[in-house]
CSV table of C-alpha atoms in Angstrom, one decimal:
chain,number,residue,atom,x,y,z
A,137,MET,CA,-10.0,-6.8,2.0
A,138,ARG,CA,-10.8,-3.3,3.5
A,139,PRO,CA,-9.3,-0.5,1.6
A,140,GLN,CA,-7.7,2.5,3.7
A,141,ASP,CA,-8.2,6.0,3.2
A,142,TRP,CA,-5.4,9.0,2.7
A,143,THR,CA,-6.4,12.9,2.0
A,144,ALA,CA,-4.2,14.7,0.0
A,145,GLN,CA,-2.7,17.8,1.9
A,146,ASP,CA,-0.9,19.4,-0.8
A,147,PRO,CA,-1.1,19.8,-4.6
A,148,GLU,CA,2.0,17.0,-5.3
A,149,PRO,CA,0.6,14.5,-7.8
A,150,SER,CA,3.0,12.0,-6.8
A,151,LEU,CA,3.5,9.5,-4.0
A,152,ARG,CA,6.3,6.7,-3.5
A,153,LEU,CA,5.0,3.0,-2.4
A,154,ARG,CA,7.2,0.8,-0.5
A,155,LYS,CA,6.4,-2.9,0.2
A,156,VAL,CA,8.0,-3.8,3.9
A,157,VAL,CA,7.2,-7.6,5.0
A,158,VAL,CA,7.9,-7.8,8.7
A,159,GLY,CA,7.2,-11.0,10.9
A,160,ASP,CA,7.8,-14.3,11.9
A,161,GLY,CA,7.6,-15.7,8.3
A,162,SER,CA,9.0,-12.4,6.3
A,163,GLY,CA,12.3,-14.5,5.5
A,164,LEU,CA,10.0,-17.2,3.5
A,165,VAL,CA,8.6,-14.5,1.5
A,166,ASP,CA,11.1,-13.5,-1.8
A,167,GLY,CA,12.4,-9.5,-2.1
A,168,GLY,CA,11.1,-10.2,-5.7
A,169,LEU,CA,7.6,-10.9,-4.6
A,170,SER,CA,5.1,-8.7,-6.2
A,171,PHE,CA,2.0,-7.3,-4.9
A,172,THR,CA,-0.7,-5.7,-6.7
A,173,VAL,CA,-2.0,-2.4,-5.0
A,174,THR,CA,-5.2,-1.2,-6.3
A,175,TYR,CA,-5.9,3.1,-5.6
A,176,GLN,CA,-9.0,5.1,-6.1
A,177,VAL,CA,-9.2,9.0,-6.0
A,178,ASN,CA,-12.4,10.0,-4.5
A,179,ASP,CA,-15.2,8.3,-6.7
A,180,GLY,CA,-13.1,7.8,-9.8
A,181,ASP,CA,-12.2,4.3,-11.6
A,182,PRO,CA,-9.7,2.2,-9.8
A,183,GLN,CA,-5.9,1.8,-10.5
A,184,GLN,CA,-3.6,-1.0,-10.0
A,185,VAL,CA,0.1,-0.3,-9.5
A,186,VAL,CA,2.7,-3.4,-8.9
A,187,VAL,CA,5.3,-3.0,-6.3
A,188,THR,CA,7.7,-5.9,-4.9
A,189,ALA,CA,8.8,-6.9,-1.4
A,190,ASP,CA,12.2,-5.3,-1.8
A,191,GLY,CA,11.5,-2.1,0.3
A,192,GLU,CA,12.4,0.0,-2.5
A,193,PRO,CA,10.4,2.9,-3.5
A,194,LYS,CA,7.9,2.5,-6.0
A,195,PRO,CA,7.0,6.1,-7.7
A,196,LEU,CA,3.3,6.4,-8.1
A,197,SER,CA,2.5,9.5,-10.1
A,198,ILE,CA,-1.4,10.7,-10.0
A,199,GLU,CA,-2.5,12.9,-12.5
A,200,GLY,CA,-4.7,15.5,-11.2
A,201,LEU,CA,-4.3,14.8,-7.4
A,202,ALA,CA,-5.3,17.9,-5.6
A,203,PRO,CA,-5.5,18.9,-1.9
A,204,GLY,CA,-8.5,17.7,-0.2
A,205,ASP,CA,-9.1,14.1,-2.6
A,206,LYS,CA,-9.2,11.2,-0.8
A,207,VAL,CA,-6.9,8.3,-2.0
A,208,ALA,CA,-8.2,4.8,-1.3
A,209,PHE,CA,-5.5,2.0,-1.3
A,210,ALA,CA,-6.5,-1.8,-0.7
A,211,GLU,CA,-3.7,-4.7,-1.7
A,212,GLU,CA,-3.9,-8.4,-3.3
A,213,LEU,CA,-2.0,-11.0,-1.2
A,214,PRO,CA,-0.2,-13.6,-3.2
A,215,GLN,CA,-0.2,-17.2,-2.0
A,216,VAL,CA,3.1,-18.1,-0.3
A,217,ASP,CA,3.7,-21.8,1.2
A,218,GLY,CA,4.0,-21.6,4.7
A,219,VAL,CA,3.0,-18.0,4.8
A,220,ARG,CA,-0.2,-16.7,6.6
A,221,TRP,CA,-1.1,-13.1,6.1
A,222,GLN,CA,-2.7,-10.6,8.1
A,223,GLU,CA,-4.3,-7.7,7.0
A,224,PRO,CA,-1.9,-5.2,5.2
A,225,SER,CA,-1.6,-1.9,6.4
A,226,PHE,CA,-0.8,1.6,5.1
A,227,SER,CA,1.2,4.1,6.6
A,228,VAL,CA,2.0,7.7,5.5
A,229,ALA,CA,5.1,9.5,6.4
A,230,GLY,CA,4.9,6.7,9.5
A,231,THR,CA,1.5,7.4,10.3
A,232,ALA,CA,-0.9,4.4,10.0
A,233,LEU,CA,-4.1,5.1,8.2
A,234,PRO,CA,-7.2,5.1,10.0
A,235,GLY,CA,-8.7,1.0,9.4
A,236,ALA,CA,-5.0,-0.1,8.9
A,237,CYS,CA,-4.1,-3.5,11.6
A,238,SER,CA,-1.7,-3.5,14.0
A,239,PRO,CA,0.5,-6.3,11.8
A,240,SER,CA,2.6,-8.6,13.9
A,241,ARG,CA,3.2,-11.5,11.3
A,242,ALA,CA,1.8,-9.6,8.4
A,243,PRO,CA,3.4,-7.6,5.3
A,244,ARG,CA,3.2,-3.9,5.4
A,245,SER,CA,3.0,-1.5,3.0
A,246,SER,CA,3.7,1.8,3.3
A,247,THR,CA,3.4,5.1,1.2
A,248,SER,CA,5.6,7.8,1.8
A,249,ARG,CA,5.7,11.4,0.1
């Protein structure tokens, strides 16, 4: 799984992560299913947060986040019978991050401010 990068634009040290599952197999994914998202600020230690497939935003506070800091995101995909995942993609305010695929039958995670 390749990480996708986002560069902070202002000094707000918080994000909201929202998990969205789309595609033909999305009905097979329970809204309470957990997904682990790993994030890393600049070259710091990787951190993890768990989001669920219910589409509800999960607050994520990143201490010390400053304009210009790069945050890399990656996601671990759980096993679900009958579901073949494609590479997840991340977006910020509706814009796909560089390196993101265009999912058709895949889960999509979005980060928004």
